[in-house]
PDB file of C-alpha atoms in Angstrom:
ATOM      1  CA  MET A   1      18.004  13.881   5.752  1.00 52.00           C
ATOM      2  CA  SER A   2      17.511  17.339   7.376  1.00 46.00           C
ATOM      3  CA  ARG A   3      14.151  16.821   9.045  1.00 56.00           C
ATOM      4  CA  SER A   4      12.773  14.291  11.930  1.00 71.00           C
ATOM      5  CA  VAL A   5      11.070  11.405  10.213  1.00 80.00           C
ATOM      6  CA  LYS A   6       7.772  10.388  11.618  1.00 88.00           C
ATOM      7  CA  LYS A   7       7.905   6.555  11.878  1.00 95.00           C
ATOM      8  CA  LEU A   8       5.290   4.672   9.958  1.00 98.00           C
ATOM      9  CA  THR A   9       2.934   2.594  11.739  1.00 97.00           C
ATOM     10  CA  GLY A  10      -0.449   1.015  11.933  1.00 97.00           C
ATOM     11  CA  LEU A  11      -2.580   0.862   9.156  1.00 98.00           C
ATOM     12  CA  VAL A  12      -2.330   2.526   5.812  1.00 98.00           C
ATOM     13  CA  ALA A  13      -4.942   2.283   3.093  1.00 98.00           C
ATOM     14  CA  ALA A  14      -3.390   1.305  -0.305  1.00 98.00           C
ATOM     15  CA  THR A  15      -5.702   3.946  -2.367  1.00 98.00           C
ATOM     16  CA  PHE A  16      -7.908   3.021  -5.414  1.00 98.00           C
ATOM     17  CA  THR A  17      -7.903   5.515  -8.308  1.00 98.00           C
ATOM     18  CA  PRO A  18     -11.652   7.307  -8.843  1.00 98.00           C
ATOM     19  CA  LEU A  19     -11.801   7.387 -12.695  1.00 98.00           C
ATOM     20  CA  THR A  20     -14.714   8.531 -14.430  1.00 98.00           C
ATOM     21  CA  THR A  21     -16.940   6.697 -16.660  1.00 96.00           C
ATOM     22  CA  GLU A  22     -14.566   7.871 -19.651  1.00 96.00           C
ATOM     23  CA  GLY A  23     -11.526   6.766 -18.002  1.00 96.00           C
ATOM     24  CA  GLU A  24      -9.984   9.828 -16.827  1.00 98.00           C
ATOM     25  CA  ILE A  25      -9.023  10.540 -13.339  1.00 98.00           C
ATOM     26  CA  ASN A  26     -11.771  11.864 -11.003  1.00 98.00           C
ATOM     27  CA  LEU A  27     -10.268  14.140  -8.166  1.00 98.00           C
ATOM     28  CA  SER A  28     -13.325  15.235  -6.794  1.00 98.00           C
ATOM     29  CA  VAL A  29     -13.692  12.166  -5.260  1.00 98.00           C
ATOM     30  CA  ILE A  30     -10.440  12.453  -3.063  1.00 98.00           C
ATOM     31  CA  GLY A  31     -11.671  14.849  -0.340  1.00 98.00           C
ATOM     32  CA  PRO A  32     -14.845  12.412   0.327  1.00 98.00           C
ATOM     33  CA  TYR A  33     -12.705   9.682   0.047  1.00 98.00           C
ATOM     34  CA  ILE A  34     -10.094  10.801   2.702  1.00 98.00           C
ATOM     35  CA  ASP A  35     -12.783  11.597   4.984  1.00 98.00           C
ATOM     36  CA  TYR A  36     -14.358   8.388   4.709  1.00 98.00           C
ATOM     37  CA  LEU A  37     -11.499   6.919   5.416  1.00 98.00           C
ATOM     38  CA  LYS A  38     -10.966   8.896   8.537  1.00 98.00           C
ATOM     39  CA  GLU A  39     -13.918   9.152   9.709  1.00 97.00           C
ATOM     40  CA  LYS A  40     -15.804   5.501   8.832  1.00 97.00           C
ATOM     41  CA  GLN A  41     -12.620   3.016   9.025  1.00 98.00           C
ATOM     42  CA  ASN A  42     -10.097   5.114  11.318  1.00 98.00           C
ATOM     43  CA  VAL A  43      -7.317   4.889   8.837  1.00 98.00           C
ATOM     44  CA  LYS A  44      -5.281   7.942   8.638  1.00 98.00           C
ATOM     45  CA  SER A  45      -2.331   7.321   6.154  1.00 98.00           C
ATOM     46  CA  VAL A  46      -2.331   6.587   2.437  1.00 98.00           C
ATOM     47  CA  PHE A  47      -0.602   4.610   0.082  1.00 98.00           C
ATOM     48  CA  ILE A  48      -1.231   6.037  -3.240  1.00 98.00           C
ATOM     49  CA  ASN A  49      -0.441   5.175  -6.822  1.00 98.00           C
ATOM     50  CA  GLY A  50       0.538   1.385  -6.063  1.00 98.00           C
ATOM     51  CA  THR A  51      -0.784  -1.570  -7.191  1.00 98.00           C
ATOM     52  CA  THR A  52      -4.527  -1.069  -5.842  1.00 98.00           C
ATOM     53  CA  GLY A  53      -4.055   2.402  -7.506  1.00 98.00           C
ATOM     54  CA  GLU A  54      -3.278   1.272 -11.034  1.00 98.00           C
ATOM     55  CA  GLY A  55      -0.082   3.198 -10.798  1.00 98.00           C
ATOM     56  CA  CYS A  56       1.781   1.693 -13.386  1.00 97.00           C
ATOM     57  CA  SER A  57      -1.292   2.241 -15.644  1.00 98.00           C
ATOM     58  CA  LEU A  58      -1.218   5.950 -15.335  1.00 98.00           C
ATOM     59  CA  THR A  59       0.274   8.300 -17.196  1.00 98.00           C
ATOM     60  CA  VAL A  60       3.621  10.464 -15.339  1.00 98.00           C
ATOM     61  CA  ASP A  61       1.087  13.896 -15.338  1.00 98.00           C
ATOM     62  CA  GLU A  62      -1.959  11.998 -14.107  1.00 98.00           C
ATOM     63  CA  ARG A  63       0.216  10.376 -10.975  1.00 98.00           C
ATOM     64  CA  LYS A  64       1.267  13.712 -10.350  1.00 98.00           C
ATOM     65  CA  GLN A  65      -2.067  15.528 -10.091  1.00 98.00           C
ATOM     66  CA  LEU A  66      -3.245  12.313  -8.018  1.00 98.00           C
ATOM     67  CA  ALA A  67      -0.627  13.019  -5.346  1.00 98.00           C
ATOM     68  CA  ALA A  68      -1.253  16.795  -5.480  1.00 98.00           C
ATOM     69  CA  ALA A  69      -5.013  16.289  -4.852  1.00 98.00           C
ATOM     70  CA  TRP A  70      -3.961  13.588  -1.662  1.00 98.00           C
ATOM     71  CA  CYS A  71      -1.484  15.822  -0.181  1.00 98.00           C
ATOM     72  CA  GLN A  72      -3.452  18.975  -0.710  1.00 98.00           C
ATOM     73  CA  HIS A  73      -6.969  17.623   0.656  1.00 98.00           C
ATOM     74  CA  GLY A  74      -4.958  15.275   3.133  1.00 98.00           C
ATOM     75  CA  LYS A  75      -3.350  18.162   4.888  1.00 96.00           C
ATOM     76  CA  GLY A  76      -4.564  18.464   8.625  1.00 96.00           C
ATOM     77  CA  LYS A  77      -6.640  15.230   7.936  1.00 97.00           C
ATOM     78  CA  LEU A  78      -3.958  12.544   7.120  1.00 98.00           C
ATOM     79  CA  GLU A  79      -0.811  11.719   9.098  1.00 98.00           C
ATOM     80  CA  GLN A  80       1.242  10.287   6.090  1.00 98.00           C
ATOM     81  CA  VAL A  81       0.548  10.204   2.538  1.00 98.00           C
ATOM     82  CA  ILE A  82       3.189   8.044   0.945  1.00 98.00           C
ATOM     83  CA  VAL A  83       3.495   8.310  -3.214  1.00 98.00           C
ATOM     84  CA  HIS A  84       4.605   5.441  -4.926  1.00 98.00           C
ATOM     85  CA  VAL A  85       6.728   6.702  -7.692  1.00 98.00           C
ATOM     86  CA  GLY A  86       7.975   3.372  -9.172  1.00 98.00           C
ATOM     87  CA  CYS A  87       8.253   3.255 -13.233  1.00 98.00           C
ATOM     88  CA  MET A  88      10.049   1.089 -15.934  1.00 97.00           C
ATOM     89  CA  SER A  89      11.933   4.318 -16.662  1.00 98.00           C
ATOM     90  CA  ILE A  90      14.068   5.323 -13.679  1.00 98.00           C
ATOM     91  CA  LYS A  91      13.955   9.032 -15.583  1.00 98.00           C
ATOM     92  CA  ASP A  92       9.811   9.362 -14.721  1.00 98.00           C
ATOM     93  CA  SER A  93      10.756   7.588 -11.344  1.00 98.00           C
ATOM     94  CA  GLN A  94      13.187  10.648 -10.333  1.00 98.00           C
ATOM     95  CA  GLU A  95      10.443  13.143 -11.898  1.00 98.00           C
ATOM     96  CA  LEU A  96       8.007  11.717  -9.988  1.00 98.00           C
ATOM     97  CA  ALA A  97      10.137  11.609  -6.891  1.00 98.00           C
ATOM     98  CA  ARG A  98      11.152  15.004  -7.109  1.00 98.00           C
ATOM     99  CA  HIS A  99       7.464  16.247  -7.543  1.00 98.00           C
ATOM    100  CA  ALA A 100       6.303  14.297  -4.554  1.00 98.00           C
ATOM    101  CA  ALA A 101       9.077  16.623  -2.419  1.00 98.00           C
ATOM    102  CA  SER A 102       7.537  19.588  -3.871  1.00 98.00           C
ATOM    103  CA  ILE A 103       4.121  19.062  -3.098  1.00 98.00           C
ATOM    104  CA  GLY A 104       4.665  18.157   0.789  1.00 97.00           C
ATOM    105  CA  ALA A 105       4.437  14.369   0.224  1.00 98.00           C
ATOM    106  CA  ASP A 106       5.658  12.429   3.531  1.00 98.00           C
ATOM    107  CA  GLY A 107       7.497   9.591   1.935  1.00 98.00           C
ATOM    108  CA  ILE A 108       7.864   7.770  -1.550  1.00 98.00           C
ATOM    109  CA  ALA A 109       8.269   4.168  -2.208  1.00 98.00           C
ATOM    110  CA  VAL A 110       9.376   2.039  -5.156  1.00 98.00           C
ATOM    111  CA  ILE A 111       9.004  -1.222  -6.875  1.00 98.00           C
ATOM    112  CA  SER A 112      11.496  -2.891  -8.673  1.00 98.00           C
ATOM    113  CA  PRO A 113      11.439  -2.298 -12.627  1.00 97.00           C
ATOM    114  CA  SER A 114       9.985  -5.430 -13.882  1.00 97.00           C
ATOM    115  CA  TYR A 115      10.677  -5.311 -17.569  1.00 97.00           C
ATOM    116  CA  PHE A 116      14.397  -4.877 -18.073  1.00 97.00           C
ATOM    117  CA  LYS A 117      14.915  -6.814 -14.276  1.00 98.00           C
ATOM    118  CA  PRO A 118      17.988  -6.108 -11.991  1.00 98.00           C
ATOM    119  CA  ILE A 119      20.018  -8.467 -11.927  1.00 97.00           C
ATOM    120  CA  ASN A 120      20.735  -8.565  -8.483  1.00 98.00           C
ATOM    121  CA  ALA A 121      19.986  -6.854  -4.929  1.00 98.00           C
ATOM    122  CA  ASP A 122      22.917  -4.521  -6.009  1.00 98.00           C
ATOM    123  CA  ALA A 123      21.556  -3.239  -9.458  1.00 98.00           C
ATOM    124  CA  LEU A 124      18.200  -2.542  -7.410  1.00 98.00           C
ATOM    125  CA  ARG A 125      19.855  -0.553  -4.652  1.00 98.00           C
ATOM    126  CA  LEU A 126      21.370   1.291  -7.228  1.00 98.00           C
ATOM    127  CA  PHE A 127      18.023   1.774  -9.046  1.00 98.00           C
ATOM    128  CA  ILE A 128      16.611   2.869  -5.365  1.00 98.00           C
ATOM    129  CA  LYS A 129      19.297   5.094  -4.652  1.00 98.00           C
ATOM    130  CA  GLU A 130      18.998   6.971  -8.077  1.00 98.00           C
ATOM    131  CA  VAL A 131      15.416   7.753  -7.554  1.00 98.00           C
ATOM    132  CA  SER A 132      15.889   8.576  -3.936  1.00 98.00           C
ATOM    133  CA  ALA A 133      18.582  11.286  -4.734  1.00 98.00           C
ATOM    134  CA  PHE A 134      15.987  13.358  -6.501  1.00 98.00           C
ATOM    135  CA  ALA A 135      13.872  13.910  -3.519  1.00 98.00           C
ATOM    136  CA  PRO A 136      16.629  13.282  -0.841  1.00 98.00           C
ATOM    137  CA  ASP A 137      14.884  15.141   2.424  1.00 97.00           C
ATOM    138  CA  LEU A 138      11.750  12.144   2.030  1.00 98.00           C
ATOM    139  CA  PRO A 139      11.464   9.033   3.395  1.00 98.00           C
ATOM    140  CA  MET A 140      12.553   6.350   0.762  1.00 98.00           C
ATOM    141  CA  TYR A 141      10.647   2.655   1.061  1.00 98.00           C
ATOM    142  CA  TYR A 142      11.415  -0.031  -1.163  1.00 98.00           C
ATOM    143  CA  TYR A 143       8.172  -1.875  -2.173  1.00 98.00           C
ATOM    144  CA  HIS A 144       8.518  -5.851  -2.774  1.00 98.00           C
ATOM    145  CA  ILE A 145       5.996  -7.509  -4.308  1.00 98.00           C
ATOM    146  CA  PRO A 146       7.280 -10.070  -6.216  1.00 97.00           C
ATOM    147  CA  SER A 147       3.732 -11.481  -7.470  1.00 96.00           C
ATOM    148  CA  MET A 148       3.764  -8.469  -9.718  1.00 96.00           C
ATOM    149  CA  THR A 149       6.986  -7.807 -10.813  1.00 97.00           C
ATOM    150  CA  GLY A 150       8.675 -11.397 -11.293  1.00 96.00           C
ATOM    151  CA  VAL A 151      11.873  -9.976  -9.243  1.00 97.00           C
ATOM    152  CA  ALA A 152      12.277 -12.917  -6.943  1.00 92.00           C
ATOM    153  CA  LEU A 153      15.206 -11.301  -5.171  1.00 97.00           C
ATOM    154  CA  ASP A 154      15.276 -11.602  -1.153  1.00 98.00           C
ATOM    155  CA  ALA A 155      13.825  -8.148   0.411  1.00 98.00           C
ATOM    156  CA  ALA A 156      16.579  -8.819   2.993  1.00 98.00           C
ATOM    157  CA  ASP A 157      18.999  -8.951   0.574  1.00 98.00           C
ATOM    158  CA  VAL A 158      18.228  -5.453  -0.751  1.00 98.00           C
ATOM    159  CA  LEU A 159      18.115  -3.988   2.751  1.00 98.00           C
ATOM    160  CA  ASN A 160      21.556  -5.332   3.494  1.00 97.00           C
ATOM    161  CA  GLY A 161      23.817  -2.192   3.652  1.00 97.00           C
ATOM    162  CA  ILE A 162      21.273   0.323   2.049  1.00 98.00           C
ATOM    163  CA  GLU A 163      21.476   2.481   4.143  1.00 97.00           C
ATOM    164  CA  GLN A 164      24.989   3.157   3.405  1.00 97.00           C
ATOM    165  CA  MET A 165      23.781   4.197  -0.104  1.00 97.00           C
ATOM    166  CA  ILE A 166      20.481   6.006   0.897  1.00 98.00           C
ATOM    167  CA  PRO A 167      20.663   7.843   4.182  1.00 96.00           C
ATOM    168  CA  SER A 168      16.915   9.099   3.421  1.00 97.00           C
ATOM    169  CA  PHE A 169      15.848   5.253   3.404  1.00 98.00           C
ATOM    170  CA  GLN A 170      13.079   4.238   6.372  1.00 98.00           C
ATOM    171  CA  GLY A 171      11.493   0.781   5.403  1.00 98.00           C
ATOM    172  CA  VAL A 172      10.228  -1.805   3.417  1.00 98.00           C
ATOM    173  CA  LYS A 173       6.498  -2.680   2.353  1.00 98.00           C
ATOM    174  CA  TYR A 174       6.701  -6.301   1.928  1.00 98.00           C
ATOM    175  CA  THR A 175       3.782  -8.007   0.045  1.00 98.00           C
ATOM    176  CA  GLY A 176       5.124 -11.442   0.007  1.00 97.00           C
ATOM    177  CA  THR A 177       4.438 -14.785   1.910  1.00 97.00           C
ATOM    178  CA  ASP A 178       8.052 -15.837   2.729  1.00 97.00           C
ATOM    179  CA  LEU A 179       7.759 -15.457   6.784  1.00 97.00           C
ATOM    180  CA  ARG A 180      11.793 -16.232   6.768  1.00 98.00           C
ATOM    181  CA  ASP A 181      12.350 -13.164   4.205  1.00 98.00           C
ATOM    182  CA  LEU A 182      10.343 -11.164   6.248  1.00 98.00           C
ATOM    183  CA  GLY A 183      11.592 -12.018   9.240  1.00 98.00           C
ATOM    184  CA  GLN A 184      15.186 -11.046   8.147  1.00 98.00           C
ATOM    185  CA  CYS A 185      13.677  -8.074   7.276  1.00 98.00           C
ATOM    186  CA  VAL A 186      12.110  -6.850  10.781  1.00 98.00           C
ATOM    187  CA  CYS A 187      15.444  -8.065  12.359  1.00 98.00           C
ATOM    188  CA  TYR A 188      17.677  -5.974  10.052  1.00 98.00           C
ATOM    189  CA  SER A 189      15.270  -3.081  10.299  1.00 97.00           C
ATOM    190  CA  GLN A 190      15.385  -3.094  14.237  1.00 96.00           C
ATOM    191  CA  SER A 191      18.776  -1.392  14.707  1.00 95.00           C
ATOM    192  CA  HIS A 192      17.860   1.560  12.120  1.00 96.00           C
ATOM    193  CA  ASN A 193      14.358   2.214  13.406  1.00 96.00           C
ATOM    194  CA  TRP A 194      12.889   1.558  10.268  1.00 98.00           C
ATOM    195  CA  SER A 195       9.312   0.548   9.153  1.00 98.00           C
ATOM    196  CA  VAL A 196       8.436  -2.861   8.117  1.00 98.00           C
ATOM    197  CA  MET A 197       4.797  -2.491   6.575  1.00 98.00           C
ATOM    198  CA  PHE A 198       3.020  -5.881   5.561  1.00 98.00           C
ATOM    199  CA  GLY A 199       1.063  -6.070   2.453  1.00 98.00           C
ATOM    200  CA  VAL A 200      -0.621  -9.473   2.540  1.00 97.00           C
ATOM    201  CA  ASP A 201      -4.086  -8.396   4.250  1.00 97.00           C
ATOM    202  CA  GLU A 202      -5.349 -12.017   4.844  1.00 95.00           C
ATOM    203  CA  GLN A 203      -1.790 -13.036   6.401  1.00 96.00           C
ATOM    204  CA  LEU A 204      -1.611  -9.951   8.732  1.00 98.00           C
ATOM    205  CA  LEU A 205      -1.379 -11.791  12.097  1.00 97.00           C
ATOM    206  CA  GLY A 206       1.772 -13.891  11.066  1.00 96.00           C
ATOM    207  CA  ALA A 207       3.511 -11.183  10.108  1.00 98.00           C
ATOM    208  CA  LEU A 208       2.610  -9.200  13.623  1.00 98.00           C
ATOM    209  CA  VAL A 209       3.779 -12.362  15.590  1.00 97.00           C
ATOM    210  CA  LEU A 210       7.181 -11.533  13.452  1.00 98.00           C
ATOM    211  CA  GLY A 211       7.323  -7.767  14.495  1.00 98.00           C
ATOM    212  CA  VAL A 212       6.139  -6.070  11.536  1.00 98.00           C
ATOM    213  CA  HIS A 213       5.126  -2.258  12.471  1.00 98.00           C
ATOM    214  CA  GLY A 214       2.058  -1.733  10.427  1.00 98.00           C
ATOM    215  CA  ALA A 215       0.415  -2.909   7.359  1.00 98.00           C
ATOM    216  CA  VAL A 216      -0.271  -1.267   3.870  1.00 98.00           C
ATOM    217  CA  GLY A 217      -3.591  -3.020   1.766  1.00 98.00           C
ATOM    218  CA  SER A 218      -6.383  -2.485  -0.163  1.00 98.00           C
ATOM    219  CA  THR A 219      -9.319  -3.988   1.957  1.00 98.00           C
ATOM    220  CA  TYR A 220      -8.244  -1.687   5.081  1.00 98.00           C
ATOM    221  CA  ASN A 221     -10.185   1.169   2.691  1.00 98.00           C
ATOM    222  CA  TYR A 222     -13.481  -0.442   3.802  1.00 98.00           C
ATOM    223  CA  LEU A 223     -12.492  -3.084   6.564  1.00 97.00           C
ATOM    224  CA  GLY A 224      -9.935  -0.748   8.505  1.00 98.00           C
ATOM    225  CA  ARG A 225     -12.138  -0.349  11.122  1.00 97.00           C
ATOM    226  CA  ILE A 226     -11.992  -3.918  12.224  1.00 97.00           C
ATOM    227  CA  VAL A 227      -8.346  -4.559  11.191  1.00 97.00           C
ATOM    228  CA  ASN A 228      -7.427  -1.819  13.982  1.00 98.00           C
ATOM    229  CA  GLN A 229      -9.346  -3.513  16.278  1.00 97.00           C
ATOM    230  CA  MET A 230      -7.084  -6.755  15.530  1.00 97.00           C
ATOM    231  CA  LEU A 231      -4.342  -4.878  16.226  1.00 98.00           C
ATOM    232  CA  ALA A 232      -5.312  -3.362  19.343  1.00 97.00           C
ATOM    233  CA  ALA A 233      -6.188  -6.815  20.510  1.00 97.00           C
ATOM    234  CA  PHE A 234      -2.820  -8.497  19.560  1.00 97.00           C
ATOM    235  CA  ASP A 235      -1.163  -5.286  21.199  1.00 97.00           C
ATOM    236  CA  ASN A 236      -3.159  -6.064  24.457  1.00 97.00           C
ATOM    237  CA  GLY A 237      -1.939 -10.027  24.421  1.00 97.00           C
ATOM    238  CA  ASN A 238      -5.435 -10.926  23.904  1.00 97.00           C
ATOM    239  CA  HIS A 239      -4.317 -13.597  21.274  1.00 94.00           C
ATOM    240  CA  MET A 240      -7.833 -15.522  21.410  1.00 96.00           C
ATOM    241  CA  GLN A 241      -9.608 -12.165  19.945  1.00 96.00           C
ATOM    242  CA  THR A 242      -6.802 -11.494  17.276  1.00 97.00           C
ATOM    243  CA  ARG A 243      -7.423 -15.100  15.756  1.00 97.00           C
ATOM    244  CA  ALA A 244     -10.490 -15.112  15.897  1.00 97.00           C
ATOM    245  CA  LEU A 245     -10.528 -11.628  13.997  1.00 97.00           C
ATOM    246  CA  GLN A 246      -7.862 -13.056  11.567  1.00 97.00           C
ATOM    247  CA  PHE A 247     -10.110 -15.909  10.657  1.00 97.00           C
ATOM    248  CA  GLU A 248     -13.423 -14.217  10.194  1.00 96.00           C
ATOM    249  CA  PHE A 249     -11.236 -11.913   7.962  1.00 96.00           C
ATOM    250  CA  MET A 250      -9.936 -14.695   5.986  1.00 97.00           C
ATOM    251  CA  GLU A 251     -13.517 -16.382   5.481  1.00 97.00           C
ATOM    252  CA  VAL A 252     -14.232 -13.135   3.785  1.00 97.00           C
ATOM    253  CA  ILE A 253     -11.481 -13.155   1.524  1.00 97.00           C
ATOM    254  CA  THR A 254     -11.616 -16.688   0.730  1.00 97.00           C
ATOM    255  CA  PHE A 255     -15.225 -15.692   0.107  1.00 97.00           C
ATOM    256  CA  ALA A 256     -13.862 -13.030  -2.655  1.00 97.00           C
ATOM    257  CA  LYS A 257     -11.349 -15.305  -4.229  1.00 96.00           C
ATOM    258  CA  ASN A 258     -13.301 -18.014  -4.567  1.00 96.00           C
ATOM    259  CA  LEU A 259     -15.597 -15.343  -7.005  1.00 95.00           C
ATOM    260  CA  GLY A 260     -12.536 -14.068  -8.596  1.00 93.00           C
ATOM    261  CA  PHE A 261     -10.843 -11.065  -6.633  1.00 95.00           C
ATOM    262  CA  ASP A 262      -8.588  -8.607  -8.531  1.00 96.00           C
ATOM    263  CA  VAL A 263      -8.003  -5.043  -8.562  1.00 97.00           C
ATOM    264  CA  SER A 264     -11.247  -4.459 -10.887  1.00 97.00           C
ATOM    265  CA  VAL A 265     -13.183  -6.436  -8.579  1.00 97.00           C
ATOM    266  CA  ASN A 266     -11.738  -4.727  -5.491  1.00 98.00           C
ATOM    267  CA  LYS A 267     -12.263  -1.297  -6.738  1.00 98.00           C
ATOM    268  CA  GLN A 268     -16.302  -1.947  -7.292  1.00 97.00           C
ATOM    269  CA  VAL A 269     -16.253  -3.656  -3.880  1.00 98.00           C
ATOM    270  CA  MET A 270     -14.988  -0.514  -2.431  1.00 98.00           C
ATOM    271  CA  SER A 271     -17.364   1.532  -4.484  1.00 98.00           C
ATOM    272  CA  GLU A 272     -20.369  -0.849  -2.862  1.00 97.00           C
ATOM    273  CA  VAL A 273     -19.399  -0.558   0.501  1.00 97.00           C
ATOM    274  CA  SER A 274     -18.286   2.843   0.844  1.00 97.00           C
ATOM    275  CA  GLY A 275     -21.181   4.726  -1.790  1.00 97.00           C
ATOM    276  CA  LEU A 276     -17.934   6.430  -3.254  1.00 98.00           C
ATOM    277  CA  ALA A 277     -17.774   6.789  -7.038  1.00 97.00           C
ATOM    278  CA  MET A 278     -14.155   4.734  -7.723  1.00 98.00           C
ATOM    279  CA  GLY A 279     -15.238   4.010 -11.403  1.00 97.00           C
ATOM    280  CA  PRO A 280     -14.020   1.696 -13.984  1.00 97.00           C
ATOM    281  CA  PRO A 281     -10.204  -0.079 -13.866  1.00 98.00           C
ATOM    282  CA  ARG A 282      -7.902   1.050 -16.934  1.00 97.00           C
ATOM    283  CA  LEU A 283      -7.235  -1.667 -19.360  1.00 97.00           C
ATOM    284  CA  PRO A 284      -5.993  -4.262 -19.453  1.00 97.00           C
ATOM    285  CA  LEU A 285      -7.957  -4.730 -16.697  1.00 97.00           C
ATOM    286  CA  LEU A 286     -11.721  -5.421 -17.261  1.00 97.00           C
ATOM    287  CA  PRO A 287     -14.641  -4.288 -15.344  1.00 95.00           C
ATOM    288  CA  CYS A 288     -16.083  -6.025 -12.549  1.00 94.00           C
ATOM    289  CA  PRO A 289     -19.757  -7.588 -12.755  1.00 93.00           C
ATOM    290  CA  VAL A 290     -21.880  -5.405 -10.873  1.00 93.00           C
ATOM    291  CA  SER A 291     -23.181  -8.556  -9.130  1.00 95.00           C
ATOM    292  CA  LYS A 292     -19.970 -10.026  -8.341  1.00 96.00           C
ATOM    293  CA  ALA A 293     -18.932  -6.855  -6.283  1.00 96.00           C
ATOM    294  CA  GLN A 294     -22.440  -6.923  -4.420  1.00 96.00           C
ATOM    295  CA  ALA A 295     -22.233 -10.205  -3.314  1.00 97.00           C
ATOM    296  CA  ILE A 296     -18.750  -9.607  -1.747  1.00 97.00           C
ATOM    297  CA  ALA A 297     -19.803  -6.246  -0.516  1.00 97.00           C
ATOM    298  CA  GLN A 298     -22.577  -7.785   1.616  1.00 97.00           C
ATOM    299  CA  LYS A 299     -20.250 -10.395   3.150  1.00 96.00           C
ATOM    300  CA  ILE A 300     -18.047  -7.582   4.025  1.00 97.00           C
ATOM    301  CA  LYS A 301     -21.127  -5.403   5.411  1.00 95.00           C
ATOM    302  CA  ASP A 302     -22.192  -8.555   7.240  1.00 95.00           C
ATOM    303  CA  PHE A 303     -18.721  -9.102   8.988  1.00 95.00           C
ATOM    304  CA  SER A 304     -18.576  -5.257   9.912  1.00 92.00           C
ATOM    305  CA  GLN A 305     -22.114  -5.239  11.586  1.00 89.00           C
ATOM    306  CA  GLY A 306     -20.712  -8.410  13.451  1.00 84.00           C
ATOM    307  CA  HIS A 307     -18.082  -5.943  14.940  1.00 86.00           C
TER     308      HIS A 307
END
């Protein structure tokens, strides 16, 4: 890589993709969305077109338009815009990587292909390498999310030796609950100064103890301010406050899960809490009943007002 890399740390919002009522991308929301994240949640980095953003339900052209809008409106406001470029087709991923580099993104990430799955870590590393070749100066992150991809390879096995193949490799977004594997990722990343970002919001404290460098998640869109308090308490050695905030956070997520909490519900919750029009999800996800989203949003507001 020819340029210096700013290490990815702290809270990163996995952003929703605003859609119109007709189901088209709504770029007019991106500017106010950025202002809301920065001013109301103190979240200054984003991970776009990922799971929360329904990236795999969008066309390549839609993903390009969204990435360009986030980079354009985020200039001077956001610290980092990470663009997820993973697709089933390596050609599509390569084109999205090339485009991300051309618009000034700060990094790119890829999930594993999940229809034809890589048979082993070597195959997945090769896929990541061939994508990164189209944006060689952009930091590359592996997005590990076995619950969605069905690819059960240990992330630590994927990282092993990857620096020899991909000079631009800079870390992993770890959305899984295997703390042994996560710990091995943190351990391996230390000597390379990579970022290990955790992606299971309600279990963040366990990952912090293992030494992750930050977190990427959907709930930081509307609970970022409070989770930043939790990070500060942890960094200051105030473990009682950290645990108390994590337990309260868990209670909110448990309440939501008991009602049914998927991407479509979460998207409607974001609309209710932020006042931004996120719009409906895209099929096969179904719209969320407003009453359900309002109940969860009220729980979130009560939690926020207490802090």
